[in-house]
mmCIF file of C-alpha atoms in Angstrom:
data_model
loop_
_atom_site.group_PDB
_atom_site.id
_atom_site.type_symbol
_atom_site.label_atom_id
_atom_site.label_comp_id
_atom_site.label_asym_id
_atom_site.label_seq_id
_atom_site.Cartn_x
_atom_site.Cartn_y
_atom_site.Cartn_z
ATOM 1 C CA MET A 205 -27.842 4.642 -7.168
ATOM 2 C CA ARG A 206 -25.378 2.386 -10.240
ATOM 3 C CA ILE A 207 -21.814 2.389 -8.725
ATOM 4 C CA GLY A 208 -18.472 0.995 -11.395
ATOM 5 C CA LEU A 209 -16.091 -0.944 -9.138
ATOM 6 C CA ILE A 210 -12.562 -1.183 -11.374
ATOM 7 C CA GLY A 211 -10.592 -4.135 -9.422
ATOM 8 C CA THR A 212 -11.755 -8.075 -7.783
ATOM 9 C CA GLY A 213 -8.768 -8.312 -6.149
ATOM 10 C CA ARG A 214 -8.083 -8.869 -1.994
ATOM 11 C CA ILE A 215 -9.061 -4.900 -1.307
ATOM 12 C CA GLY A 216 -11.683 -4.667 -4.444
ATOM 13 C CA ALA A 217 -13.915 -7.526 -3.796
ATOM 14 C CA PHE A 218 -14.386 -6.459 0.017
ATOM 15 C CA HIS A 219 -15.533 -3.413 -0.844
ATOM 16 C CA ALA A 220 -17.646 -4.996 -3.423
ATOM 17 C CA GLY A 221 -19.530 -6.437 -0.674
ATOM 18 C CA VAL A 222 -19.942 -3.253 1.835
ATOM 19 C CA LEU A 223 -21.189 -1.679 -1.357
ATOM 20 C CA SER A 224 -23.474 -4.344 -2.438
ATOM 21 C CA ARG A 225 -24.888 -4.676 1.454
ATOM 22 C CA HIS A 226 -25.784 -0.263 1.874
ATOM 23 C CA PRO A 227 -28.585 0.587 0.847
ATOM 24 C CA GLU A 228 -28.329 3.562 -0.702
ATOM 25 C CA VAL A 229 -26.308 1.395 -3.824
ATOM 26 C CA GLY A 230 -29.266 -0.163 -5.977
ATOM 27 C CA ALA A 231 -26.382 -2.108 -8.289
ATOM 28 C CA LEU A 232 -22.939 -2.737 -8.629
ATOM 29 C CA VAL A 233 -21.101 -3.482 -11.751
ATOM 30 C CA VAL A 234 -17.841 -4.783 -11.093
ATOM 31 C CA ALA A 235 -14.866 -5.084 -13.322
ATOM 32 C CA ASP A 236 -11.100 -6.484 -13.170
ATOM 33 C CA PRO A 237 -8.939 -7.777 -15.829
ATOM 34 C CA ASP A 238 -8.722 -11.137 -15.025
ATOM 35 C CA SER A 239 -12.796 -11.214 -15.734
ATOM 36 C CA SER A 240 -13.517 -14.975 -14.116
ATOM 37 C CA ARG A 241 -12.221 -12.937 -10.427
ATOM 38 C CA ALA A 242 -14.485 -10.291 -11.660
ATOM 39 C CA ALA A 243 -17.110 -12.883 -11.997
ATOM 40 C CA ARG A 244 -16.424 -15.541 -8.737
ATOM 41 C CA VAL A 245 -16.987 -11.565 -7.226
ATOM 42 C CA ALA A 246 -20.209 -11.007 -8.195
ATOM 43 C CA HIS A 247 -21.655 -14.161 -7.516
ATOM 44 C CA LEU A 248 -21.030 -14.204 -4.647
ATOM 45 C CA THR A 249 -22.169 -10.003 -4.055
ATOM 46 C CA GLY A 250 -25.420 -10.238 -5.917
ATOM 47 C CA ALA A 251 -23.009 -7.544 -8.752
ATOM 48 C CA THR A 252 -23.404 -7.422 -12.139
ATOM 49 C CA ALA A 253 -20.324 -8.669 -13.757
ATOM 50 C CA ALA A 254 -18.896 -6.388 -17.190
ATOM 51 C CA PRO A 255 -16.853 -8.205 -19.103
ATOM 52 C CA THR A 256 -14.195 -5.412 -19.314
ATOM 53 C CA VAL A 257 -13.674 -1.682 -17.739
ATOM 54 C CA ASP A 258 -15.415 -0.075 -20.917
ATOM 55 C CA ASP A 259 -18.168 -1.714 -20.001
ATOM 56 C CA VAL A 260 -18.169 -0.663 -16.141
ATOM 57 C CA PHE A 261 -18.681 3.202 -18.179
ATOM 58 C CA ALA A 262 -20.679 2.030 -20.919
ATOM 59 C CA PHE A 263 -23.504 0.074 -18.243
ATOM 60 C CA GLY A 264 -24.327 4.622 -17.587
ATOM 61 C CA VAL A 265 -22.754 4.449 -13.946
ATOM 62 C CA ASP A 266 -23.118 7.360 -11.492
ATOM 63 C CA ALA A 267 -19.650 6.791 -9.605
ATOM 64 C CA VAL A 268 -16.767 4.970 -9.720
ATOM 65 C CA VAL A 269 -14.795 2.661 -6.973
ATOM 66 C CA ILE A 270 -10.826 2.390 -7.983
ATOM 67 C CA THR A 271 -9.523 -0.726 -6.578
ATOM 68 C CA SER A 272 -7.467 -2.128 -9.223
ATOM 69 C CA ALA A 273 -3.349 -1.980 -9.668
ATOM 70 C CA THR A 274 -1.755 0.921 -8.938
ATOM 71 C CA SER A 275 -0.505 1.728 -11.936
ATOM 72 C CA ALA A 276 -3.992 1.865 -12.894
ATOM 73 C CA HIS A 277 -5.116 4.826 -10.984
ATOM 74 C CA ALA A 278 -3.953 7.808 -12.363
ATOM 75 C CA GLU A 279 -5.791 6.353 -15.758
ATOM 76 C CA LEU A 280 -8.727 5.474 -14.444
ATOM 77 C CA ILE A 281 -8.740 8.771 -12.390
ATOM 78 C CA ALA A 282 -8.663 10.798 -15.185
ATOM 79 C CA ARG A 283 -11.192 8.188 -17.402
ATOM 80 C CA ALA A 284 -13.805 8.626 -14.488
ATOM 81 C CA ALA A 285 -13.442 12.736 -14.481
ATOM 82 C CA ARG A 286 -13.215 13.112 -18.322
ATOM 83 C CA ALA A 287 -17.206 11.222 -18.192
ATOM 84 C CA GLY A 288 -17.649 12.874 -14.893
ATOM 85 C CA LEU A 289 -18.195 10.590 -12.108
ATOM 86 C CA PRO A 290 -17.242 11.101 -8.672
ATOM 87 C CA THR A 291 -14.689 8.136 -8.060
ATOM 88 C CA PHE A 292 -13.531 6.623 -4.933
ATOM 89 C CA CYS A 293 -9.486 5.364 -5.291
ATOM 90 C CA GLU A 294 -7.678 3.342 -2.908
ATOM 91 C CA LYS A 295 -4.385 4.831 -2.432
ATOM 92 C CA PRO A 296 -1.687 5.657 -4.264
ATOM 93 C CA ILE A 297 -3.468 8.248 -7.326
ATOM 94 C CA ALA A 298 0.018 6.605 -8.750
ATOM 95 C CA LEU A 299 2.973 5.416 -8.474
ATOM 96 C CA ASP A 300 5.469 9.423 -8.914
ATOM 97 C CA LEU A 301 4.406 12.840 -8.505
ATOM 98 C CA PRO A 302 3.715 13.466 -11.982
ATOM 99 C CA GLY A 303 1.679 11.149 -12.405
ATOM 100 C CA THR A 304 -0.211 12.004 -8.846
ATOM 101 C CA LEU A 305 -0.587 15.800 -10.505
ATOM 102 C CA ALA A 306 -1.196 14.389 -13.779
ATOM 103 C CA ALA A 307 -4.406 13.053 -12.790
ATOM 104 C CA LEU A 308 -4.844 15.475 -9.911
ATOM 105 C CA ARG A 309 -4.969 17.995 -13.203
ATOM 106 C CA GLU A 310 -7.616 16.367 -15.216
ATOM 107 C CA VAL A 311 -9.825 16.376 -12.210
ATOM 108 C CA GLU A 312 -9.167 19.892 -11.452
ATOM 109 C CA ALA A 313 -10.083 20.891 -14.680
ATOM 110 C CA ARG A 314 -13.251 19.096 -15.116
ATOM 111 C CA GLY A 315 -14.295 19.603 -11.779
ATOM 112 C CA THR A 316 -15.465 15.983 -10.071
ATOM 113 C CA ARG A 317 -15.221 14.841 -6.862
ATOM 114 C CA LEU A 318 -12.161 12.569 -6.317
ATOM 115 C CA GLN A 319 -12.253 10.845 -2.547
ATOM 116 C CA LEU A 320 -8.993 8.893 -1.859
ATOM 117 C CA GLY A 321 -9.291 5.580 0.415
ATOM 118 C CA PHE A 322 -6.777 6.817 3.936
ATOM 119 C CA MET A 323 -9.187 4.009 5.753
ATOM 120 C CA ARG A 324 -7.326 5.387 9.525
ATOM 121 C CA ARG A 325 -9.315 9.407 8.950
ATOM 122 C CA PHE A 326 -12.761 6.892 9.459
ATOM 123 C CA ASP A 327 -11.050 4.663 12.725
ATOM 124 C CA ALA A 328 -12.535 5.267 16.189
ATOM 125 C CA GLY A 329 -8.988 5.546 17.772
ATOM 126 C CA TYR A 330 -7.699 8.588 15.530
ATOM 127 C CA ARG A 331 -11.178 10.074 15.522
ATOM 128 C CA ALA A 332 -10.782 10.622 19.391
ATOM 129 C CA ALA A 333 -7.335 11.631 18.860
ATOM 130 C CA ARG A 334 -8.065 14.186 16.286
ATOM 131 C CA GLU A 335 -10.405 15.251 18.678
ATOM 132 C CA ALA A 336 -8.435 15.375 21.705
ATOM 133 C CA VAL A 337 -5.180 17.069 20.196
ATOM 134 C CA ARG A 338 -8.101 20.157 18.324
ATOM 135 C CA ALA A 339 -9.628 19.907 21.638
ATOM 136 C CA GLY A 340 -6.515 21.128 23.805
ATOM 137 C CA ARG A 341 -7.001 18.550 26.117
ATOM 138 C CA LEU A 342 -3.167 17.165 25.843
ATOM 139 C CA GLY A 343 -1.582 20.821 26.229
ATOM 140 C CA ARG A 344 0.995 21.701 24.125
ATOM 141 C CA LEU A 345 2.127 18.893 21.938
ATOM 142 C CA HIS A 346 5.517 18.135 21.061
ATOM 143 C CA THR A 347 5.797 14.396 20.744
ATOM 144 C CA VAL A 348 4.407 12.117 18.102
ATOM 145 C CA ARG A 349 4.874 7.683 17.469
ATOM 146 C CA ALA A 350 3.499 6.679 15.084
ATOM 147 C CA ILE A 351 4.065 2.329 13.918
ATOM 148 C CA THR A 352 3.464 0.652 11.095
ATOM 149 C CA SER A 353 4.424 -3.954 11.501
ATOM 150 C CA ASP A 354 3.345 -5.535 8.370
ATOM 151 C CA PRO A 355 3.307 -9.635 10.220
ATOM 152 C CA ALA A 356 5.020 -11.025 7.074
ATOM 153 C CA PRO A 357 6.530 -9.967 3.082
ATOM 154 C CA PRO A 358 4.287 -9.531 0.916
ATOM 155 C CA PRO A 359 5.442 -10.922 -2.457
ATOM 156 C CA ALA A 360 8.151 -9.905 -4.429
ATOM 157 C CA ALA A 361 6.202 -9.489 -7.529
ATOM 158 C CA TYR A 362 4.407 -6.577 -5.939
ATOM 159 C CA LEU A 363 7.162 -5.032 -4.865
ATOM 160 C CA PRO A 364 8.686 -3.253 -8.199
ATOM 161 C CA LEU A 365 4.468 -2.385 -8.101
ATOM 162 C CA SER A 366 3.970 -0.711 -4.543
ATOM 163 C CA GLY A 367 6.203 2.297 -4.577
ATOM 164 C CA GLY A 368 8.002 1.309 -1.623
ATOM 165 C CA LEU A 369 7.998 1.431 1.595
ATOM 166 C CA TYR A 370 7.345 5.214 2.502
ATOM 167 C CA ARG A 371 5.245 5.485 -0.552
ATOM 168 C CA ASP A 372 3.106 2.440 -0.288
ATOM 169 C CA CYS A 373 3.179 1.625 3.473
ATOM 170 C CA LEU A 374 4.401 4.894 5.453
ATOM 171 C CA VAL A 375 2.285 7.272 3.329
ATOM 172 C CA HIS A 376 -0.747 6.182 5.194
ATOM 173 C CA ASP A 377 1.105 7.462 8.658
ATOM 174 C CA PHE A 378 2.368 10.565 6.957
ATOM 175 C CA ASP A 379 -1.693 11.277 6.251
ATOM 176 C CA ILE A 380 -3.306 10.740 9.509
ATOM 177 C CA LEU A 381 0.062 12.666 11.256
ATOM 178 C CA ARG A 382 -1.733 15.795 9.652
ATOM 179 C CA TRP A 383 -4.996 14.845 10.088
ATOM 180 C CA VAL A 384 -5.223 13.786 13.683
ATOM 181 C CA THR A 385 -2.562 17.330 14.696
ATOM 182 C CA GLY A 386 -3.949 19.845 12.490
ATOM 183 C CA ARG A 387 0.073 20.864 11.342
ATOM 184 C CA GLU A 388 1.999 20.147 8.050
ATOM 185 C CA VAL A 389 5.354 18.082 7.791
ATOM 186 C CA THR A 390 8.495 20.419 7.540
ATOM 187 C CA GLU A 391 11.611 18.740 6.887
ATOM 188 C CA VAL A 392 12.200 14.310 6.932
ATOM 189 C CA TYR A 393 15.028 12.707 7.760
ATOM 190 C CA ALA A 394 14.257 9.240 6.619
ATOM 191 C CA ALA A 395 17.016 5.986 6.908
ATOM 192 C CA GLY A 396 15.968 2.558 5.561
ATOM 193 C CA SER A 397 17.177 -0.939 6.260
ATOM 194 C CA ASP A 398 16.501 -4.603 3.660
ATOM 195 C CA GLY A 399 18.949 -7.005 5.927
ATOM 196 C CA ALA A 400 16.323 -9.007 5.439
ATOM 197 C CA HIS A 401 15.655 -10.798 2.271
ATOM 198 C CA ALA A 402 17.328 -10.082 -1.058
ATOM 199 C CA MET A 403 13.754 -9.288 -2.876
ATOM 200 C CA PHE A 404 13.370 -6.114 -0.941
ATOM 201 C CA ARG A 405 17.527 -4.958 -2.465
ATOM 202 C CA ASP A 406 15.743 -6.691 -5.889
ATOM 203 C CA ALA A 407 13.008 -3.753 -6.253
ATOM 204 C CA GLY A 408 15.070 -1.340 -4.501
ATOM 205 C CA ASP A 409 13.182 -1.008 -2.165
ATOM 206 C CA VAL A 410 13.502 -1.370 2.007
ATOM 207 C CA ASP A 411 11.784 -3.988 4.453
ATOM 208 C CA THR A 412 12.721 -1.920 7.552
ATOM 209 C CA ALA A 413 11.934 2.562 7.000
ATOM 210 C CA ALA A 414 12.531 5.442 9.688
ATOM 211 C CA ALA A 415 11.570 8.632 9.795
ATOM 212 C CA LEU A 416 11.688 11.755 11.652
ATOM 213 C CA LEU A 417 9.457 14.567 11.112
ATOM 214 C CA THR A 418 9.494 18.042 12.243
ATOM 215 C CA LEU A 419 6.124 19.600 12.114
ATOM 216 C CA ASP A 420 5.552 23.219 11.546
ATOM 217 C CA ASP A 421 5.224 24.108 14.932
ATOM 218 C CA GLY A 422 8.123 22.802 16.107
ATOM 219 C CA THR A 423 6.731 19.451 17.302
ATOM 220 C CA LEU A 424 8.479 16.216 16.066
ATOM 221 C CA ALA A 425 7.759 13.081 15.082
ATOM 222 C CA THR A 426 8.403 9.240 14.676
ATOM 223 C CA ALA A 427 7.419 7.017 12.099
ATOM 224 C CA THR A 428 8.344 3.836 11.376
ATOM 225 C CA ALA A 429 7.665 0.870 9.416
ATOM 226 C CA THR A 430 8.409 -3.143 8.419
ATOM 227 C CA ARG A 431 6.934 -5.832 6.759
ATOM 228 C CA CYS A 432 8.864 -8.442 9.263
ATOM 229 C CA ASN A 433 6.767 -8.246 12.566
ATOM 230 C CA GLY A 434 6.201 -12.052 13.819
ATOM 231 C CA ALA A 435 4.454 -11.040 15.834
ATOM 232 C CA GLY A 436 1.461 -9.530 14.088
ATOM 233 C CA TYR A 437 -0.149 -6.719 12.492
ATOM 234 C CA ASP A 438 0.326 -3.398 14.494
ATOM 235 C CA VAL A 439 -0.596 -0.497 14.064
ATOM 236 C CA ARG A 440 -0.216 2.852 16.757
ATOM 237 C CA MET A 441 -0.265 6.495 16.913
ATOM 238 C CA GLU A 442 1.640 7.558 20.611
ATOM 239 C CA LEU A 443 0.116 11.302 21.451
ATOM 240 C CA ALA A 444 2.044 13.279 23.710
ATOM 241 C CA GLY A 445 1.744 16.702 25.294
ATOM 242 C CA GLU A 446 2.297 18.540 28.182
ATOM 243 C CA ARG A 447 -0.835 17.895 29.756
ATOM 244 C CA ASP A 448 -1.220 14.235 29.065
ATOM 245 C CA GLN A 449 -0.418 11.519 26.252
ATOM 246 C CA ILE A 450 -2.657 9.186 24.629
ATOM 247 C CA ALA A 451 -1.998 6.412 22.635
ATOM 248 C CA VAL A 452 -4.512 4.953 19.292
ATOM 249 C CA GLY A 453 -4.832 0.991 18.345
ATOM 250 C CA LEU A 454 -3.340 0.068 22.268
ATOM 251 C CA ASP A 455 -6.168 -2.810 23.453
ATOM 252 C CA ASP A 456 -6.784 -6.662 23.599
ATOM 253 C CA ARG A 457 -5.857 -7.944 20.168
ATOM 254 C CA THR A 458 -1.728 -5.461 20.031
ATOM 255 C CA PRO A 459 0.262 -8.265 19.565
ATOM 256 C CA VAL A 460 2.664 -6.760 21.935
ATOM 257 C CA THR A 461 4.253 -8.581 25.123
ATOM 258 C CA SER A 462 5.219 -6.944 28.420
ATOM 259 C CA THR A 463 8.188 -7.853 30.365
ATOM 260 C CA GLU A 464 7.207 -6.149 33.144
ATOM 261 C CA PRO A 465 6.618 -8.476 36.026
ATOM 262 C CA LEU A 466 2.847 -6.928 36.654
ATOM 263 C CA GLY A 467 2.468 -5.932 33.168
ATOM 264 C CA PRO A 468 -0.641 -6.884 30.292
ATOM 265 C CA PRO A 469 -0.776 -10.723 29.338
ATOM 266 C CA PRO A 470 0.630 -10.668 25.674
ATOM 267 C CA ALA A 471 -2.917 -10.819 23.388
ATOM 268 C CA ASP A 472 -3.930 -13.911 22.318
ATOM 269 C CA LYS A 473 -5.595 -12.904 18.790
ATOM 270 C CA PRO A 474 -3.728 -10.261 18.016
ATOM 271 C CA TRP A 475 -4.287 -9.037 14.987
ATOM 272 C CA THR A 476 -3.911 -10.616 10.932
ATOM 273 C CA GLY A 477 -3.624 -7.691 8.880
ATOM 274 C CA PHE A 478 -5.873 -4.586 7.497
ATOM 275 C CA LEU A 479 -8.762 -5.417 6.497
ATOM 276 C CA GLU A 480 -9.135 -7.045 10.052
ATOM 277 C CA ARG A 481 -7.660 -4.355 12.486
ATOM 278 C CA PHE A 482 -9.561 -1.809 9.774
ATOM 279 C CA ALA A 483 -12.591 -3.107 8.850
ATOM 280 C CA PRO A 484 -14.461 -1.048 9.912
ATOM 281 C CA ALA A 485 -12.918 1.908 9.111
ATOM 282 C CA TYR A 486 -12.885 1.010 5.627
ATOM 283 C CA GLU A 487 -16.984 0.661 5.486
ATOM 284 C CA ALA A 488 -17.617 4.134 7.173
ATOM 285 C CA GLU A 489 -15.394 5.595 3.929
ATOM 286 C CA LEU A 490 -17.441 3.416 1.879
ATOM 287 C CA ASP A 491 -20.497 4.719 3.552
ATOM 288 C CA ALA A 492 -18.843 8.799 3.268
ATOM 289 C CA PHE A 493 -18.123 8.205 -0.927
ATOM 290 C CA VAL A 494 -21.814 7.511 -1.173
ATOM 291 C CA HIS A 495 -23.471 10.199 0.045
ATOM 292 C CA VAL A 496 -19.867 12.319 -1.009
ATOM 293 C CA ALA A 497 -21.404 11.416 -4.743
ATOM 294 C CA ARG A 498 -24.593 12.005 -4.294
ATOM 295 C CA GLY A 499 -23.958 15.802 -3.138
ATOM 296 C CA GLU A 500 -25.039 14.842 0.823
ATOM 297 C CA LEU A 501 -21.254 15.337 2.082
ATOM 298 C CA ASP A 502 -18.047 17.285 2.029
ATOM 299 C CA ASN A 503 -15.370 16.145 0.605
ATOM 300 C CA PRO A 504 -14.100 14.374 3.958
ATOM 301 C CA CYS A 505 -10.380 12.725 1.840
ATOM 302 C CA ASP A 506 -9.774 15.184 -1.271
ATOM 303 C CA GLY A 507 -6.849 14.468 -3.467
ATOM 304 C CA LEU A 508 -4.881 16.944 -2.758
ATOM 305 C CA GLU A 509 -4.875 15.685 0.985
ATOM 306 C CA ALA A 510 -2.929 12.878 -0.800
ATOM 307 C CA LEU A 511 -0.878 14.648 -2.494
ATOM 308 C CA HIS A 512 1.039 16.500 0.429
ATOM 309 C CA ALA A 513 0.922 13.005 1.834
ATOM 310 C CA LEU A 514 2.573 11.465 -1.541
ATOM 311 C CA ARG A 515 5.247 15.087 -1.242
ATOM 312 C CA VAL A 516 6.004 13.804 2.824
ATOM 313 C CA ALA A 517 6.431 10.114 1.020
ATOM 314 C CA GLU A 518 8.685 11.477 -1.890
ATOM 315 C CA ALA A 519 10.865 13.398 0.826
ATOM 316 C CA CYS A 520 11.260 10.393 2.879
ATOM 317 C CA GLU A 521 12.499 7.931 0.404
ATOM 318 C CA LEU A 522 15.121 11.339 -1.099
ATOM 319 C CA SER A 523 16.304 11.447 2.277
ATOM 320 C CA ARG A 524 16.815 7.965 2.700
ATOM 321 C CA ARG A 525 19.213 7.494 -1.073
ATOM 322 C CA GLU A 526 21.290 11.007 -0.297
ATOM 323 C CA ARG A 527 21.581 10.361 3.310
ATOM 324 C CA ARG A 528 20.351 14.022 3.944
ATOM 325 C CA PRO A 529 17.723 16.133 6.098
ATOM 326 C CA VAL A 530 15.666 17.227 3.116
ATOM 327 C CA ARG A 531 12.571 19.993 3.374
ATOM 328 C CA LEU A 532 9.226 19.516 2.110
ATOM 329 C CA GLU A 533 9.956 22.701 -0.735
ATOM 330 C CA GLU A 534 12.210 21.007 -2.432
ATOM 331 C CA VAL A 535 10.071 18.503 -3.367
ATOM 332 C CA PRO A 536 7.539 19.999 -6.355
ATOM 333 C CA SER A 537 3.542 20.770 -5.382
ATOM 334 C CA ALA A 538 1.816 22.506 -8.031
ATOM 335 C CA LEU A 539 -1.001 21.330 -10.120
#
C-alpha cells in the first residue's frame, strides 16, 4: 500500500523510518511545510518527497499519517476524511474541544477510520498491567498513581502551541488510566505550579501539575507531570489492589535513586526521552494502523477514545483555573 506522511519533524521522521521498513508499505510519500526538511527525511528513508501537502493527496495514497504541528491536525483529519482515507494522527486532534468535535464530526459523517497516537497502549508494561487488572489478579483496585516527567523544558516557542501541560502531556496518563482500568473518570481536582521558568507563565501554562481523579467505581488515582525532571525521562504507573500491587515503567533505566542502604543502585543509563523509552510501542502502533487501514484489524484507539482523554484534560485545566473540583459532566462531549 501507499502511505502519505504529513509532517517530518522529530516524530514524523521517526514514523517515516518505521513505515519505510514495513513489509506492507510499498511506497511512502512525505511532505512538510519546510520542503527541505521533507527532502532530507525522504533521502534517509527512501521515500518520495512531495512538494506540498496538496501533492500528498494528489499522489493517490491509500492512507495518511499526520505528524504535523498540532494546529494543523484537525484540518488535515477533516481533509483525509473527505478523501475517504484511513488516517493515523498523533495526539491531540486539536488544541481545544470545539476543534476536536468538528474534526470528529467529519470522520463520523464520512465513515472513515481515524486512529490516534496514544502509544502507551502498545507498550508491553502497560499491556501487562491491563491484563492483570482485567483478570482480577490485584483484587479490588483502590489506588492508581501515574507519573510523567520530562528531563527538560521544551523550547519557549512550543508552549503556546502545545495546549498546555494537561492537554499535551498528562493526556497520555488520562488515556492509559482509562485503558488499563476499564473505568471512567467522573471528577477531577487539579493544581499546577509555574515557578521554574517565566516562559510558562507567559504562555498561561505550568511546568508541574498534579491531579486527583475519582473513577466511576470509587478508585482514586493521582496523575503528576513536570517538565523539569533533571534525573531523566520518567514515565510510570503504580496500581494497588486488595491482593497485590504492580508497577509499570520500573526497571534498571528508571531515573529514581533509592536512599535505602539495601536499595537498588541508581540507573547508569536513565531514559533520555519519549522516543527512546517508547520506540517499540511507536512501531507497534504503526503496524496496527497499517492493518487497520487494510481492513484487517479493529481500530485500537479511535477518535472517541481521544475525546474522552481530552475531556479529562479540559476538566483539569478548568479545575486548576477555578481552584475547585470539576465533574466530567461539566465538559461537553456530544458530537
